[in-house]
């Protein structure tokens, strides 16, 4: 297991090169850089800022935001950036945001989930656990996130505020259209319950009246006893869809899908193309 504290100290020793790196980057581009935690936030931010900022994800495509550690290059680039946009409660953020703030004291940090009512994530077939951090996975929350992002950029760059607000309006229209499309799919008939390895669709399930059964047990691989109980629950609920994500082990999900004769579907809640992924999830739940 990697020693995160050692990594952080090592990265701090490299910050002497920040000024040189900063000068070189400014010679190439006059754009200011902002960081976001994950790809969906990068999508929202880029739709709002257009060409006025460079937006970079701290957790790159294909990486797990529960376990990812930033690289020395990312830490140096963050120190020279204007802002950091966080989801608010991801495992990566709990571990790294305090250190990132220490590393980059002049950077504005924004919790884009401010105003969202957090739901508790269920890991133990009905028992309540900690708050679910996957706030962006439903249109109602995405609307709040986008407004928070726009407000930040209007503060950072008031000269282009009118354009940011205009871009926000267009983005919110797209989000409303996404919600309408999902609700049409729901109205036509969908599976009332689905299983998923990592419980990333808590808000989606809540908004559209669906039940989510979690395979992961308290953030860990399920025990044989838990797995047996879950398989029976899936049968009782007539589950026909088992979702898996590329960042997690699919072995137990495959076992469940085979036992209950359900289709195994790979989804990517971290997809940059937010609208595409939300609609894909809904369509895979159609009866």
mmCIF file with all atom_site columns, N, CA and C in Angstrom, residues 39-84:
data_model
loop_
_atom_site.group_PDB
_atom_site.id
_atom_site.type_symbol
_atom_site.label_atom_id
_atom_site.label_alt_id
_atom_site.label_comp_id
_atom_site.label_asym_id
_atom_site.label_entity_id
_atom_site.label_seq_id
_atom_site.pdbx_PDB_ins_code
_atom_site.Cartn_x
_atom_site.Cartn_y
_atom_site.Cartn_z
_atom_site.occupancy
_atom_site.B_iso_or_equiv
_atom_site.pdbx_formal_charge
_atom_site.auth_seq_id
_atom_site.auth_comp_id
_atom_site.auth_asym_id
_atom_site.auth_atom_id
_atom_site.pdbx_PDB_model_num
ATOM 1   N N  . UNK A 1 39 ? -14.472 13.854 -14.099 1.00 0.00 ? 39 UNK A N  1
ATOM 2   C CA . UNK A 1 39 ? -14.821 14.203 -15.466 1.00 0.00 ? 39 UNK A CA 1
ATOM 3   C C  . UNK A 1 39 ? -16.207 14.843 -15.631 1.00 0.00 ? 39 UNK A C  1
ATOM 4   N N  . UNK A 1 40 ? -17.258 14.374 -14.955 1.00 0.00 ? 40 UNK A N  1
ATOM 5   C CA . UNK A 1 40 ? -18.544 15.061 -15.118 1.00 0.00 ? 40 UNK A CA 1
ATOM 6   C C  . UNK A 1 40 ? -18.489 16.530 -14.718 1.00 0.00 ? 40 UNK A C  1
ATOM 7   N N  . UNK A 1 41 ? -17.716 16.860 -13.690 1.00 0.00 ? 41 UNK A N  1
ATOM 8   C CA . UNK A 1 41 ? -17.565 18.272 -13.316 1.00 0.00 ? 41 UNK A CA 1
ATOM 9   C C  . UNK A 1 41 ? -16.797 19.036 -14.385 1.00 0.00 ? 41 UNK A C  1
ATOM 10  N N  . UNK A 1 42 ? -15.823 18.369 -15.009 1.00 0.00 ? 42 UNK A N  1
ATOM 11  C CA . UNK A 1 42 ? -15.091 19.022 -16.105 1.00 0.00 ? 42 UNK A CA 1
ATOM 12  C C  . UNK A 1 42 ? -16.050 19.338 -17.252 1.00 0.00 ? 42 UNK A C  1
ATOM 13  N N  . UNK A 1 43 ? -16.943 18.420 -17.540 1.00 0.00 ? 43 UNK A N  1
ATOM 14  C CA . UNK A 1 43 ? -17.938 18.646 -18.597 1.00 0.00 ? 43 UNK A CA 1
ATOM 15  C C  . UNK A 1 43 ? -18.787 19.877 -18.284 1.00 0.00 ? 43 UNK A C  1
ATOM 16  N N  . UNK A 1 44 ? -19.347 19.930 -17.078 1.00 0.00 ? 44 UNK A N  1
ATOM 17  C CA . UNK A 1 44 ? -20.180 21.074 -16.704 1.00 0.00 ? 44 UNK A CA 1
ATOM 18  C C  . UNK A 1 44 ? -19.382 22.378 -16.761 1.00 0.00 ? 44 UNK A C  1
ATOM 19  N N  . UNK A 1 45 ? -18.176 22.356 -16.221 1.00 0.00 ? 45 UNK A N  1
ATOM 20  C CA . UNK A 1 45 ? -17.362 23.574 -16.179 1.00 0.00 ? 45 UNK A CA 1
ATOM 21  C C  . UNK A 1 45 ? -17.008 24.053 -17.580 1.00 0.00 ? 45 UNK A C  1
ATOM 22  N N  . UNK A 1 46 ? -16.633 23.141 -18.448 1.00 0.00 ? 46 UNK A N  1
ATOM 23  C CA . UNK A 1 46 ? -16.231 23.539 -19.805 1.00 0.00 ? 46 UNK A CA 1
ATOM 24  C C  . UNK A 1 46 ? -17.396 24.090 -20.608 1.00 0.00 ? 46 UNK A C  1
ATOM 25  N N  . UNK A 1 47 ? -18.604 23.576 -20.356 1.00 0.00 ? 47 UNK A N  1
ATOM 26  C CA . UNK A 1 47 ? -19.767 24.121 -21.067 1.00 0.00 ? 47 UNK A CA 1
ATOM 27  C C  . UNK A 1 47 ? -20.033 25.564 -20.663 1.00 0.00 ? 47 UNK A C  1
ATOM 28  N N  . UNK A 1 48 ? -19.677 25.919 -19.438 1.00 0.00 ? 48 UNK A N  1
ATOM 29  C CA . UNK A 1 48 ? -19.924 27.270 -18.946 1.00 0.00 ? 48 UNK A CA 1
ATOM 30  C C  . UNK A 1 48 ? -18.812 28.238 -19.338 1.00 0.00 ? 48 UNK A C  1
ATOM 31  N N  . UNK A 1 49 ? -17.552 27.825 -19.190 1.00 0.00 ? 49 UNK A N  1
ATOM 32  C CA . UNK A 1 49 ? -16.450 28.787 -19.384 1.00 0.00 ? 49 UNK A CA 1
ATOM 33  C C  . UNK A 1 49 ? -15.996 28.907 -20.831 1.00 0.00 ? 49 UNK A C  1
ATOM 34  N N  . UNK A 1 50 ? -16.409 27.980 -21.691 1.00 0.00 ? 50 UNK A N  1
ATOM 35  C CA . UNK A 1 50 ? -15.978 28.065 -23.078 1.00 0.00 ? 50 UNK A CA 1
ATOM 36  C C  . UNK A 1 50 ? -14.465 28.030 -23.196 1.00 0.00 ? 50 UNK A C  1
ATOM 37  N N  . UNK A 1 51 ? -13.893 29.034 -23.836 1.00 0.00 ? 51 UNK A N  1
ATOM 38  C CA . UNK A 1 51 ? -12.450 29.069 -24.071 1.00 0.00 ? 51 UNK A CA 1
ATOM 39  C C  . UNK A 1 51 ? -11.687 29.969 -23.097 1.00 0.00 ? 51 UNK A C  1
ATOM 40  N N  . UNK A 1 52 ? -12.339 30.428 -22.056 1.00 0.00 ? 52 UNK A N  1
ATOM 41  C CA . UNK A 1 52 ? -11.682 31.380 -21.160 1.00 0.00 ? 52 UNK A CA 1
ATOM 42  C C  . UNK A 1 52 ? -10.799 30.725 -20.099 1.00 0.00 ? 52 UNK A C  1
ATOM 43  N N  . UNK A 1 53 ? -11.048 29.441 -19.791 1.00 0.00 ? 53 UNK A N  1
ATOM 44  C CA . UNK A 1 53 ? -10.239 28.719 -18.814 1.00 0.00 ? 53 UNK A CA 1
ATOM 45  C C  . UNK A 1 53 ? -9.880  27.336 -19.358 1.00 0.00 ? 53 UNK A C  1
ATOM 46  N N  . UNK A 1 54 ? -8.738  26.838 -18.924 1.00 0.00 ? 54 UNK A N  1
ATOM 47  C CA . UNK A 1 54 ? -8.407  25.431 -19.121 1.00 0.00 ? 54 UNK A CA 1
ATOM 48  C C  . UNK A 1 54 ? -8.912  24.665 -17.901 1.00 0.00 ? 54 UNK A C  1
ATOM 49  N N  . UNK A 1 55 ? -9.669  23.601 -18.132 1.00 0.00 ? 55 UNK A N  1
ATOM 50  C CA . UNK A 1 55 ? -10.225 22.807 -17.034 1.00 0.00 ? 55 UNK A CA 1
ATOM 51  C C  . UNK A 1 55 ? -9.591  21.425 -17.051 1.00 0.00 ? 55 UNK A C  1
ATOM 52  N N  . UNK A 1 56 ? -9.072  21.000 -15.911 1.00 0.00 ? 56 UNK A N  1
ATOM 53  C CA . UNK A 1 56 ? -8.409  19.694 -15.815 1.00 0.00 ? 56 UNK A CA 1
ATOM 54  C C  . UNK A 1 56 ? -8.985  18.886 -14.657 1.00 0.00 ? 56 UNK A C  1
ATOM 55  N N  . UNK A 1 57 ? -9.197  17.589 -14.890 1.00 0.00 ? 57 UNK A N  1
ATOM 56  C CA . UNK A 1 57 ? -9.682  16.702 -13.835 1.00 0.00 ? 57 UNK A CA 1
ATOM 57  C C  . UNK A 1 57 ? -8.519  16.207 -12.989 1.00 0.00 ? 57 UNK A C  1
ATOM 58  N N  . UNK A 1 58 ? -8.660  16.302 -11.675 1.00 0.00 ? 58 UNK A N  1
ATOM 59  C CA . UNK A 1 58 ? -7.626  15.786 -10.795 1.00 0.00 ? 58 UNK A CA 1
ATOM 60  C C  . UNK A 1 58 ? -7.618  14.255 -10.820 1.00 0.00 ? 58 UNK A C  1
ATOM 61  N N  . UNK A 1 59 ? -8.813  13.655 -10.886 1.00 0.00 ? 59 UNK A N  1
ATOM 62  C CA . UNK A 1 59 ? -8.925  12.196 -11.030 1.00 0.00 ? 59 UNK A CA 1
ATOM 63  C C  . UNK A 1 59 ? -9.185  11.918 -12.512 1.00 0.00 ? 59 UNK A C  1
ATOM 64  N N  . UNK A 1 60 ? -8.175  11.477 -13.252 1.00 0.00 ? 60 UNK A N  1
ATOM 65  C CA . UNK A 1 60 ? -8.318  11.333 -14.696 1.00 0.00 ? 60 UNK A CA 1
ATOM 66  C C  . UNK A 1 60 ? -9.241  10.185 -15.102 1.00 0.00 ? 60 UNK A C  1
ATOM 67  N N  . UNK A 1 61 ? -9.621  10.206 -16.353 1.00 0.00 ? 61 UNK A N  1
ATOM 68  C CA . UNK A 1 61 ? -10.498 9.179  -16.919 1.00 0.00 ? 61 UNK A CA 1
ATOM 69  C C  . UNK A 1 61 ? -9.958  7.777  -16.631 1.00 0.00 ? 61 UNK A C  1
ATOM 70  N N  . UNK A 1 62 ? -10.845 6.892  -16.160 1.00 0.00 ? 62 UNK A N  1
ATOM 71  C CA . UNK A 1 62 ? -10.464 5.516  -15.895 1.00 0.00 ? 62 UNK A CA 1
ATOM 72  C C  . UNK A 1 62 ? -9.930  5.255  -14.500 1.00 0.00 ? 62 UNK A C  1
ATOM 73  N N  . UNK A 1 63 ? -9.754  6.317  -13.697 1.00 0.00 ? 63 UNK A N  1
ATOM 74  C CA . UNK A 1 63 ? -9.225  6.163  -12.339 1.00 0.00 ? 63 UNK A CA 1
ATOM 75  C C  . UNK A 1 63 ? -10.362 6.107  -11.326 1.00 0.00 ? 63 UNK A C  1
ATOM 76  N N  . UNK A 1 64 ? -10.082 5.518  -10.180 1.00 0.00 ? 64 UNK A N  1
ATOM 77  C CA . UNK A 1 64 ? -11.077 5.357  -9.125  1.00 0.00 ? 64 UNK A CA 1
ATOM 78  C C  . UNK A 1 64 ? -10.956 6.515  -8.124  1.00 0.00 ? 64 UNK A C  1
ATOM 79  N N  . UNK A 1 65 ? -11.998 7.356  -7.993  1.00 0.00 ? 65 UNK A N  1
ATOM 80  C CA . UNK A 1 65 ? -11.912 8.496  -7.069  1.00 0.00 ? 65 UNK A CA 1
ATOM 81  C C  . UNK A 1 65 ? -11.925 8.099  -5.593  1.00 0.00 ? 65 UNK A C  1
ATOM 82  N N  . UNK A 1 66 ? -12.060 6.820  -5.317  1.00 0.00 ? 66 UNK A N  1
ATOM 83  C CA . UNK A 1 66 ? -11.971 6.356  -3.936  1.00 0.00 ? 66 UNK A CA 1
ATOM 84  C C  . UNK A 1 66 ? -10.522 6.094  -3.533  1.00 0.00 ? 66 UNK A C  1
ATOM 85  N N  . UNK A 1 67 ? -9.663  5.831  -4.525  1.00 0.00 ? 67 UNK A N  1
ATOM 86  C CA . UNK A 1 67 ? -8.296  5.397  -4.204  1.00 0.00 ? 67 UNK A CA 1
ATOM 87  C C  . UNK A 1 67 ? -7.201  6.192  -4.907  1.00 0.00 ? 67 UNK A C  1
ATOM 88  N N  . UNK A 1 68 ? -7.555  7.095  -5.815  1.00 0.00 ? 68 UNK A N  1
ATOM 89  C CA . UNK A 1 68 ? -6.550  7.793  -6.624  1.00 0.00 ? 68 UNK A CA 1
ATOM 90  C C  . UNK A 1 68 ? -5.702  8.757  -5.791  1.00 0.00 ? 68 UNK A C  1
ATOM 91  N N  . UNK A 1 69 ? -4.418  8.815  -6.109  1.00 0.00 ? 69 UNK A N  1
ATOM 92  C CA . UNK A 1 69 ? -3.504  9.790  -5.522  1.00 0.00 ? 69 UNK A CA 1
ATOM 93  C C  . UNK A 1 69 ? -3.013  10.734 -6.615  1.00 0.00 ? 69 UNK A C  1
ATOM 94  N N  . UNK A 1 70 ? -3.020  12.046 -6.390  1.00 0.00 ? 70 UNK A N  1
ATOM 95  C CA . UNK A 1 70 ? -2.558  12.989 -7.416  1.00 0.00 ? 70 UNK A CA 1
ATOM 96  C C  . UNK A 1 70 ? -1.064  12.854 -7.663  1.00 0.00 ? 70 UNK A C  1
ATOM 97  N N  . UNK A 1 71 ? -0.658  13.191 -8.872  1.00 0.00 ? 71 UNK A N  1
ATOM 98  C CA . UNK A 1 71 ? 0.749   13.116 -9.251  1.00 0.00 ? 71 UNK A CA 1
ATOM 99  C C  . UNK A 1 71 ? 1.460   14.401 -8.831  1.00 0.00 ? 71 UNK A C  1
ATOM 100 N N  . UNK A 1 72 ? 2.794   14.369 -8.743  1.00 0.00 ? 72 UNK A N  1
ATOM 101 C CA . UNK A 1 72 ? 3.542   15.601 -8.449  1.00 0.00 ? 72 UNK A CA 1
ATOM 102 C C  . UNK A 1 72 ? 3.247   16.710 -9.454  1.00 0.00 ? 72 UNK A C  1
ATOM 103 N N  . UNK A 1 73 ? 3.093   16.350 -10.737 1.00 0.00 ? 73 UNK A N  1
ATOM 104 C CA . UNK A 1 73 ? 2.784   17.360 -11.747 1.00 0.00 ? 73 UNK A CA 1
ATOM 105 C C  . UNK A 1 73 ? 1.456   18.033 -11.460 1.00 0.00 ? 73 UNK A C  1
ATOM 106 N N  . UNK A 1 74 ? 0.457   17.253 -11.047 1.00 0.00 ? 74 UNK A N  1
ATOM 107 C CA . UNK A 1 74 ? -0.847  17.827 -10.731 1.00 0.00 ? 74 UNK A CA 1
ATOM 108 C C  . UNK A 1 74 ? -0.776  18.770 -9.534  1.00 0.00 ? 74 UNK A C  1
ATOM 109 N N  . UNK A 1 75 ? -0.016  18.391 -8.532  1.00 0.00 ? 75 UNK A N  1
ATOM 110 C CA . UNK A 1 75 ? 0.111   19.243 -7.347  1.00 0.00 ? 75 UNK A CA 1
ATOM 111 C C  . UNK A 1 75 ? 0.787   20.566 -7.688  1.00 0.00 ? 75 UNK A C  1
ATOM 112 N N  . UNK A 1 76 ? 1.782   20.514 -8.553  1.00 0.00 ? 76 UNK A N  1
ATOM 113 C CA . UNK A 1 76 ? 2.461   21.746 -8.959  1.00 0.00 ? 76 UNK A CA 1
ATOM 114 C C  . UNK A 1 76 ? 1.545   22.617 -9.806  1.00 0.00 ? 76 UNK A C  1
ATOM 115 N N  . UNK A 1 77 ? 0.780   21.983 -10.707 1.00 0.00 ? 77 UNK A N  1
ATOM 116 C CA . UNK A 1 77 ? -0.133  22.748 -11.556 1.00 0.00 ? 77 UNK A CA 1
ATOM 117 C C  . UNK A 1 77 ? -1.252  23.372 -10.735 1.00 0.00 ? 77 UNK A C  1
ATOM 118 N N  . UNK A 1 78 ? -1.730  22.654 -9.718  1.00 0.00 ? 78 UNK A N  1
ATOM 119 C CA . UNK A 1 78 ? -2.793  23.186 -8.869  1.00 0.00 ? 78 UNK A CA 1
ATOM 120 C C  . UNK A 1 78 ? -2.338  24.455 -8.158  1.00 0.00 ? 78 UNK A C  1
ATOM 121 N N  . UNK A 1 79 ? -1.095  24.470 -7.705  1.00 0.00 ? 79 UNK A N  1
ATOM 122 C CA . UNK A 1 79 ? -0.583  25.635 -6.982  1.00 0.00 ? 79 UNK A CA 1
ATOM 123 C C  . UNK A 1 79 ? -0.594  26.892 -7.842  1.00 0.00 ? 79 UNK A C  1
ATOM 124 N N  . UNK A 1 80 ? -0.623  26.719 -9.163  1.00 0.00 ? 80 UNK A N  1
ATOM 125 C CA . UNK A 1 80 ? -0.606  27.857 -10.076 1.00 0.00 ? 80 UNK A CA 1
ATOM 126 C C  . UNK A 1 80 ? -1.967  28.084 -10.742 1.00 0.00 ? 80 UNK A C  1
ATOM 127 N N  . UNK A 1 81 ? -2.986  27.399 -10.252 1.00 0.00 ? 81 UNK A N  1
ATOM 128 C CA . UNK A 1 81 ? -4.317  27.513 -10.851 1.00 0.00 ? 81 UNK A CA 1
ATOM 129 C C  . UNK A 1 81 ? -5.165  28.540 -10.098 1.00 0.00 ? 81 UNK A C  1
ATOM 130 N N  . UNK A 1 82 ? -6.353  28.804 -10.621 1.00 0.00 ? 82 UNK A N  1
ATOM 131 C CA . UNK A 1 82 ? -7.236  29.801 -10.029 1.00 0.00 ? 82 UNK A CA 1
ATOM 132 C C  . UNK A 1 82 ? -8.223  29.208 -9.030  1.00 0.00 ? 82 UNK A C  1
ATOM 133 N N  . UNK A 1 83 ? -8.676  27.975 -9.312  1.00 0.00 ? 83 UNK A N  1
ATOM 134 C CA . UNK A 1 83 ? -9.715  27.418 -8.455  1.00 0.00 ? 83 UNK A CA 1
ATOM 135 C C  . UNK A 1 83 ? -9.737  25.900 -8.539  1.00 0.00 ? 83 UNK A C  1
ATOM 136 N N  . UNK A 1 84 ? -10.381 25.301 -7.531  1.00 0.00 ? 84 UNK A N  1
ATOM 137 C CA . UNK A 1 84 ? -10.594 23.858 -7.504  1.00 0.00 ? 84 UNK A CA 1
ATOM 138 C C  . UNK A 1 84 ? -12.071 23.620 -7.223  1.00 0.00 ? 84 UNK A C  1
#
